[in-house]
Coordinates of C-alpha atoms and ligand atoms in Angstrom, one line a residue:
M281 CA 22.4 5.4 -29.1
P282 CA 21.9 9.1 -29.9
H283 CA 25.4 9.3 -31.4
Q284 CA 24.5 6.8 -34.1
A285 CA 21.3 8.7 -34.9
I286 CA 23.3 12.0 -34.9
A287 CA 25.9 10.6 -37.3
L288 CA 23.1 9.3 -39.6
F289 CA 21.4 12.7 -39.5
R290 CA 24.6 14.5 -40.3
S291 CA 25.4 12.3 -43.2
A292 CA 21.9 12.4 -44.6
F293 CA 21.1 16.1 -44.1
G294 CA 24.6 17.7 -44.0
G295 CA 24.4 19.4 -40.6
P296 CA 23.7 18.7 -36.9
P297 CA 20.3 17.9 -35.4
T298 CA 18.9 20.2 -32.7
Q299 CA 16.5 17.9 -30.8
A300 CA 16.5 14.2 -29.9
A301 CA 14.3 11.8 -27.9
S302 CA 14.1 8.1 -27.4
A303 CA 11.4 5.6 -26.5
P304 CA 11.4 1.9 -25.6
G305 CA 9.8 -1.2 -27.1
R306 CA 7.7 -3.2 -24.6
I307 CA 6.9 -6.7 -23.6
N308 CA 3.5 -7.6 -22.2
L309 CA 3.5 -9.9 -19.2
I310 CA -0.1 -10.8 -19.5
G311 CA -3.4 -9.2 -20.8
D312 CA -3.3 -9.5 -24.6
H313 CA -6.2 -8.3 -26.9
T314 CA -7.8 -6.8 -23.8
D315 CA -6.8 -3.1 -24.2
Y316 CA -9.2 -2.3 -27.1
N317 CA -11.9 -4.3 -25.2
G318 CA -11.7 -2.1 -22.1
G319 CA -9.8 -4.5 -20.0
P320 CA -6.4 -4.5 -18.2
V321 CA -2.9 -5.0 -19.5
L322 CA 0.4 -5.6 -17.7
P323 CA 3.3 -4.4 -19.9
M324 CA 6.9 -3.4 -19.0
A325 CA 9.4 -1.5 -21.2
L326 CA 12.4 -3.2 -22.8
L327 CA 15.9 -1.8 -22.6
E328 CA 15.9 -1.7 -26.4
R329 CA 14.9 1.7 -27.7
T330 CA 14.2 3.8 -30.8
T331 CA 16.0 7.2 -31.0
A332 CA 14.7 10.1 -33.2
V333 CA 16.9 13.1 -33.8
T334 CA 15.6 16.1 -35.7
G335 CA 16.3 19.6 -36.9
P336 CA 14.4 22.3 -38.8
G337 CA 13.5 21.5 -42.4
E338 CA 11.6 23.1 -45.3
A339 CA 8.0 24.1 -44.4
G340 CA 5.5 21.5 -45.4
W341 CA 8.1 18.8 -45.8
L342 CA 9.7 16.0 -43.8
G343 CA 13.1 14.6 -44.7
L344 CA 13.4 11.1 -43.3
V345 CA 16.1 8.6 -42.9
S346 CA 16.4 5.4 -40.8
T347 CA 19.0 2.7 -40.3
R348 CA 16.3 0.3 -41.5
D349 CA 17.1 1.1 -45.1
G350 CA 19.4 4.1 -45.1
R351 CA 17.4 5.8 -47.8
V352 CA 16.7 9.5 -47.5
E353 CA 13.0 10.2 -48.4
R354 CA 11.4 13.6 -48.7
V355 CA 7.6 13.6 -48.2
R356 CA 5.0 16.3 -47.8
W357 CA 3.5 15.8 -44.4
D358 CA 0.1 17.3 -45.5
G359 CA 0.0 15.4 -48.8
P360 CA -0.9 11.8 -49.6
L361 CA 0.2 9.2 -47.0
P362 CA 3.5 7.6 -48.0
S363 CA 4.0 3.8 -47.5
G364 CA 6.1 2.0 -44.9
W365 CA 7.4 3.5 -41.7
S366 CA 7.3 7.1 -43.1
A367 CA 3.5 6.9 -42.8
Y368 CA 3.9 6.7 -39.0
V369 CA 6.0 9.9 -38.9
V370 CA 3.7 11.7 -41.2
G371 CA 0.8 10.6 -38.9
V372 CA 2.8 12.0 -35.9
M373 CA 3.2 15.4 -37.6
R374 CA -0.4 15.6 -38.5
E375 CA -1.5 14.8 -35.0
L376 CA 1.0 17.2 -33.5
A377 CA -0.4 19.9 -35.7
R378 CA -3.8 19.3 -34.2
H379 CA -2.3 20.3 -30.8
G380 CA -0.3 23.2 -32.2
A381 CA 2.9 21.3 -31.6
A382 CA 4.2 20.6 -35.1
P383 CA 7.2 22.4 -36.5
P384 CA 6.6 23.8 -40.0
G385 CA 9.0 21.2 -41.5
A386 CA 11.7 18.9 -40.2
D387 CA 14.5 16.5 -41.1
L388 CA 14.5 13.4 -38.9
A389 CA 16.8 10.4 -38.5
L390 CA 15.8 7.2 -36.7
T391 CA 17.9 4.4 -35.2
S392 CA 16.5 1.5 -33.3
D393 CA 17.4 -1.8 -31.7
V394 CA 13.8 -2.8 -31.0
P395 CA 13.2 -5.9 -33.1
I396 CA 10.6 -5.2 -35.8
G397 CA 7.6 -7.5 -36.3
A398 CA 8.4 -9.4 -33.1
G399 CA 5.3 -8.4 -31.1
L400 CA 7.5 -5.9 -29.1
A401 CA 5.8 -2.7 -30.1
S402 CA 8.5 -1.3 -32.4
S403 CA 5.9 1.0 -34.0
A404 CA 5.0 2.6 -30.7
A405 CA 8.7 3.2 -29.9
L406 CA 8.9 4.9 -33.3
T407 CA 5.8 7.1 -33.0
V408 CA 6.6 8.1 -29.4
A409 CA 10.2 8.9 -30.0
A410 CA 9.4 10.9 -33.2
A411 CA 6.5 12.8 -31.5
A412 CA 8.7 13.8 -28.5
A413 CA 11.5 15.0 -30.7
L414 CA 9.3 16.8 -33.2
A415 CA 7.3 18.5 -30.5
A416 CA 10.5 19.7 -28.8
L417 CA 11.6 21.1 -32.2
S418 CA 8.4 23.1 -32.4
G419 CA 9.1 24.4 -28.9
A420 CA 6.0 22.9 -27.4
A421 CA 5.9 21.2 -24.0
L422 CA 3.7 18.2 -24.7
P423 CA 2.0 16.7 -21.6
A424 CA 2.6 12.9 -21.3
D425 CA -1.0 12.0 -22.0
V426 CA -1.0 14.1 -25.2
L427 CA 2.2 12.3 -26.2
V428 CA 0.4 9.0 -25.8
E429 CA -2.6 10.2 -27.7
V430 CA -0.5 11.7 -30.6
A431 CA 1.4 8.4 -31.0
H432 CA -1.7 6.3 -30.7
R433 CA -3.7 8.3 -33.3
A434 CA -0.7 8.3 -35.7
E435 CA -0.9 4.5 -35.8
Y436 CA -4.7 4.1 -35.6
E437 CA -5.9 6.9 -37.8
H438 CA -3.0 7.3 -40.3
A439 CA -1.1 3.9 -40.5
G440 CA -4.5 2.2 -40.2
V441 CA -3.7 -0.4 -37.5
R442 CA -6.7 -0.4 -35.1
C443 CA -4.5 -0.8 -32.1
G444 CA -5.4 -0.2 -28.4
I445 CA -3.4 2.2 -26.1
M446 CA -1.1 -0.3 -24.3
D447 CA 2.0 0.2 -26.4
Q448 CA 2.1 3.9 -26.5
T449 CA 1.1 4.2 -22.8
I450 CA 4.0 2.0 -21.6
A451 CA 6.5 3.6 -24.0
V452 CA 5.7 7.0 -22.4
H453 CA 5.1 6.0 -18.7
A454 CA 7.4 3.1 -18.1
R455 CA 9.9 3.2 -15.2
A456 CA 13.0 1.0 -14.8
G457 CA 12.4 -2.2 -12.7
Q458 CA 8.6 -1.9 -12.9
A459 CA 5.6 -3.2 -14.9
L460 CA 2.5 -1.2 -15.2
L461 CA -1.0 -2.5 -14.6
L462 CA -3.2 -0.3 -16.8
E463 CA -7.0 -0.5 -16.8
C464 CA -7.6 0.7 -20.3
A465 CA -11.3 1.7 -19.8
T466 CA -10.6 4.1 -17.0
G467 CA -6.9 4.9 -17.5
R468 CA -6.2 4.0 -13.9
S469 CA -2.8 2.4 -13.4
R470 CA -0.5 0.9 -10.8
R471 CA 3.2 0.3 -10.9
I472 CA 4.5 -3.1 -9.8
A473 CA 8.1 -4.0 -9.1
V474 CA 9.4 -7.0 -11.2
R475 CA 11.8 -9.1 -9.2
G476 CA 11.7 -12.5 -11.0
R477 CA 13.8 -13.9 -13.8
V478 CA 12.1 -13.4 -17.2
I479 CA 13.5 -14.4 -20.6
R480 CA 12.3 -13.6 -24.1
V481 CA 12.6 -15.8 -27.1
D482 CA 12.3 -14.0 -30.5
T483 CA 11.2 -16.6 -33.0
G484 CA 12.1 -14.4 -36.0
T485 CA 8.8 -15.2 -37.6
S486 CA 6.1 -12.7 -38.3
H487 CA 2.8 -13.1 -40.1
E488 CA 2.8 -10.9 -43.1
L489 CA -1.0 -10.4 -42.6
A490 CA -0.7 -9.7 -38.9
A491 CA -2.1 -6.1 -39.3
S492 CA -5.1 -7.3 -41.2
A493 CA -5.7 -10.3 -38.9
Y494 CA -5.4 -7.9 -35.9
N495 CA -8.0 -5.5 -37.4
A496 CA -10.3 -8.4 -38.2
R497 CA -10.1 -9.6 -34.5
R498 CA -11.0 -6.2 -33.3
A499 CA -13.9 -6.0 -35.7
E500 CA -15.1 -9.4 -34.3
C501 CA -14.9 -8.1 -30.8
E502 CA -16.9 -5.0 -31.7
S503 CA -19.5 -7.2 -33.3
A504 CA -19.7 -9.5 -30.3
L505 CA -20.1 -6.4 -28.0
A506 CA -22.9 -5.0 -30.2
R507 CA -24.8 -8.3 -30.1
L508 CA -24.5 -8.7 -26.4
A509 CA -25.3 -5.0 -25.7
R510 CA -28.7 -5.5 -27.5
A511 CA -29.8 -7.6 -24.6
E512 CA -27.7 -5.8 -22.0
P513 CA -27.8 -2.1 -22.9
G514 CA -25.5 -1.1 -20.1
L515 CA -22.6 -3.2 -21.4
R516 CA -19.9 -0.8 -22.6
H517 CA -16.9 -3.1 -23.1
L518 CA -16.5 -6.8 -23.9
A519 CA -14.2 -7.0 -20.9
D520 CA -17.1 -5.9 -18.6
W521 CA -19.0 -9.2 -19.3
P522 CA -19.2 -10.9 -15.9
P523 CA -17.0 -14.0 -15.6
S524 CA -19.8 -15.7 -13.7
R525 CA -21.9 -15.7 -16.9
I526 CA -19.2 -17.0 -19.2
R527 CA -21.3 -20.0 -20.3
E528 CA -24.0 -17.7 -21.7
L529 CA -21.5 -16.4 -24.3
R530 CA -21.7 -19.6 -26.4
R531 CA -25.5 -19.5 -26.4
R532 CA -25.7 -15.8 -27.3
L533 CA -23.0 -15.5 -29.9
P534 CA -22.3 -17.3 -33.2
A535 CA -18.9 -18.8 -33.9
P536 CA -16.2 -17.5 -33.8
L537 CA -17.5 -14.5 -31.9
W538 CA -18.2 -16.5 -28.7
A539 CA -14.6 -17.8 -28.7
R540 CA -13.1 -14.3 -29.1
A541 CA -15.3 -13.1 -26.2
M542 CA -14.3 -16.2 -24.1
H543 CA -10.7 -15.1 -24.4
V544 CA -11.3 -11.4 -23.6
V545 CA -13.5 -12.2 -20.5
T546 CA -11.1 -14.8 -19.1
E547 CA -8.0 -12.8 -19.9
T548 CA -9.4 -9.8 -18.1
Q549 CA -9.9 -11.8 -15.0
R550 CA -6.5 -13.5 -15.3
T551 CA -4.7 -10.3 -15.7
R552 CA -6.1 -8.7 -12.6
T553 CA -5.4 -11.8 -10.6
A554 CA -1.9 -12.1 -12.0
A555 CA -1.1 -8.5 -11.1
A556 CA -2.0 -9.3 -7.5
F557 CA 0.3 -12.3 -7.5
L558 CA 3.1 -10.3 -9.1
A559 CA 2.8 -7.6 -6.4
R560 CA 3.3 -10.3 -3.8
G561 CA 6.2 -11.9 -5.6
R562 CA 4.2 -15.1 -6.1
W563 CA 5.8 -16.0 -9.5
R564 CA 4.7 -19.6 -9.5
E565 CA 1.0 -18.7 -9.5
F566 CA 1.8 -15.9 -11.9
G567 CA 3.3 -18.4 -14.3
R568 CA 0.3 -20.6 -14.1
L569 CA -1.9 -17.7 -15.3
M570 CA 0.6 -17.0 -18.1
N571 CA 0.2 -20.6 -19.3
A572 CA -3.6 -20.2 -19.2
S573 CA -3.3 -17.0 -21.1
H574 CA -1.3 -18.6 -23.9
D575 CA -3.7 -21.5 -24.2
S576 CA -6.6 -19.1 -24.4
L577 CA -4.9 -17.0 -27.1
R578 CA -4.2 -20.1 -29.1
R579 CA -7.5 -21.8 -28.7
W580 CA -10.1 -19.0 -28.4
Y581 CA -8.4 -16.1 -30.0
D582 CA -6.7 -18.1 -32.7
C583 CA -3.7 -15.8 -32.8
S584 CA -0.8 -18.1 -32.0
A585 CA 1.5 -19.8 -34.6
P586 CA 3.4 -23.1 -34.7
P587 CA 6.9 -21.6 -33.7
L588 CA 5.3 -19.9 -30.7
D589 CA 3.5 -23.0 -29.6
L590 CA 6.7 -25.0 -30.0
V591 CA 8.7 -22.6 -27.8
V592 CA 6.0 -22.5 -25.2
R593 CA 5.9 -26.3 -25.0
A594 CA 9.7 -26.7 -24.8
A595 CA 9.9 -24.1 -22.1
R596 CA 7.2 -25.7 -20.0
R597 CA 8.8 -29.1 -20.5
A598 CA 12.1 -27.8 -19.2
G599 CA 10.5 -26.5 -16.0
A600 CA 9.5 -22.9 -16.8
W601 CA 6.9 -21.6 -14.3
G602 CA 5.1 -19.9 -17.2
A603 CA 5.4 -19.3 -20.9
R604 CA 3.2 -17.4 -23.4
L605 CA 3.2 -15.5 -26.6
T606 CA 3.4 -11.7 -26.0
G607 CA 1.8 -8.9 -28.0
A608 CA -0.6 -9.4 -30.9
G609 CA 0.6 -12.9 -31.9
W610 CA 0.7 -14.7 -35.3
G611 CA 4.5 -14.8 -34.9
G612 CA 6.9 -12.8 -32.8
A613 CA 8.2 -13.5 -29.3
V614 CA 7.5 -15.8 -26.4
L615 CA 7.9 -14.6 -22.8
I616 CA 9.1 -17.1 -20.2
V617 CA 9.0 -16.8 -16.4
V618 CA 11.9 -18.9 -15.1
G619 CA 11.0 -18.3 -11.5
A620 CA 11.7 -16.0 -8.5
T621 CA 15.2 -14.6 -8.3
G622 CA 17.6 -16.9 -6.5
G623 CA 17.1 -20.6 -5.5
G624 CA 17.3 -23.1 -8.3
T625 CA 16.5 -20.4 -10.9
A626 CA 19.9 -20.2 -12.6
S627 CA 20.1 -23.9 -13.4
R628 CA 16.5 -24.0 -14.5
E629 CA 17.2 -21.1 -16.8
A630 CA 20.1 -22.9 -18.3
R631 CA 17.9 -26.0 -18.9
I632 CA 15.1 -23.9 -20.5
V633 CA 17.5 -22.1 -22.8
R634 CA 19.1 -25.4 -23.9
T635 CA 15.8 -27.1 -24.5
V636 CA 14.2 -24.2 -26.3
D637 CA 17.2 -23.7 -28.5
R638 CA 17.5 -27.4 -29.3
S639 CA 13.8 -27.9 -30.1
F640 CA 13.7 -24.8 -32.2
R641 CA 16.8 -25.7 -34.2
R642 CA 15.5 -29.1 -34.9
A643 CA 12.1 -27.9 -36.2
Y644 CA 13.3 -24.8 -38.1
G645 CA 17.0 -25.3 -38.8
R646 CA 18.0 -22.0 -37.2
A647 CA 18.5 -20.6 -33.7
P648 CA 16.0 -18.3 -32.0
T649 CA 17.2 -15.2 -30.2
I650 CA 17.0 -15.7 -26.4
T651 CA 17.6 -12.7 -24.1
V652 CA 17.0 -11.8 -20.4
V653 CA 14.3 -9.2 -20.0
Q654 CA 14.9 -6.3 -17.7
P655 CA 12.2 -3.6 -17.3
G656 CA 13.6 -0.3 -18.7
P657 CA 12.6 3.3 -18.5
G658 CA 10.1 5.2 -20.7
A659 CA 10.5 8.0 -23.2
R660 CA 13.0 10.7 -22.5
P661 CA 14.7 13.6 -24.3
E662 CA 18.3 12.9 -25.4
R663 CA 21.2 15.2 -25.7
V664 CA 22.3 16.1 -29.3
I665 CA 25.9 16.9 -28.4
Ligands
GLA733 C1 -0.6 -4.9 -30.4 C2 -1.4 -3.6 -30.2 C3 -1.8 -3.4 -28.7 C4 -2.5 -4.6 -28.2 C5 -1.7 -5.9 -28.5 C6 -2.4 -7.2 -28.1 O1 0.6 -4.7 -29.7 O2 -0.7 -2.5 -30.6 O3 -2.7 -2.3 -28.6 O4 -3.8 -4.8 -28.6 O5 -1.4 -6.0 -29.9 O6 -2.6 -7.2 -26.7

């Protein structure tokens, strides 16, 4: 897609860009709301990407344009934080400056086919692509880990979403055909080939308070950890609570904190087991854990939504091996494991698509967007000519 971004840049700023980079959205197979609790996640990159093209601009200023609204905005990157997506780019510039990797000023155009507000990490695709392009403009060679950190801090410190590191990490480190098991407390990771048939249902619904609900959940987890650590001073992360002592949570924590902790502790265990199944191609067992994950997110973490539950129920009814919401929740997308490649998978997939589509239309009067998911590559520089 660089040509579209280049054309947008030329029409907005009257000349050609000099640097470009792109980064993907992601889908998380299992392990949600575990990253900021020190647990594991198992995401893979989408083929959908965000492209940022950039060229030198007036010192202290950012000229910004995106296909989202086509408006050219000029903001001081060291001044008050603008609203909307510009805040993310300003955050990126400020974080790059901390590493001596910010250009003095820049014009930047963005295009993207990552759905927004669908739980598919469109904001990480934006911050990673913008950080890579702007760092290249400054002439800095940014190590991959610093790119992750810059993109994460842009969202956490500047845009004010208290997110974990899953989305930025996969956007930078993804490889085509593979998922990444990432242990968020240690940074250790393992690549796992994905050979099953996976589809995604975008429900087209997003909770307008998702960011504040997300921050509220994170605060609840921090408060649960603080209470548990009073009696167990060695406990550093909620994900470290031993699954064998899960019953104690209810006794030691008030509602709803014990329910949040229940999800985090069981999801941590599920994700590690699921990764082992995935590595052995055991999709049926993998799917069962996905089902348990969705039920836990709905019941204990209270972050599902009626359209997501409807799609999950319809998919299971039609024979899916597993179905769950993916990402933060409160709207967005559902991930469905149809089965291992081959065998009766093609006819099962046709049945699942039909059933989900029909149930969704009946309930909401419009069609959901259903696509096959293929794990794509991570961030990369793009050519500007
Ligand atoms: C959002 C955040 C991630 C992660 C997920 C839930 O995508 O950006 O860090 O917490 O929600 O797993």
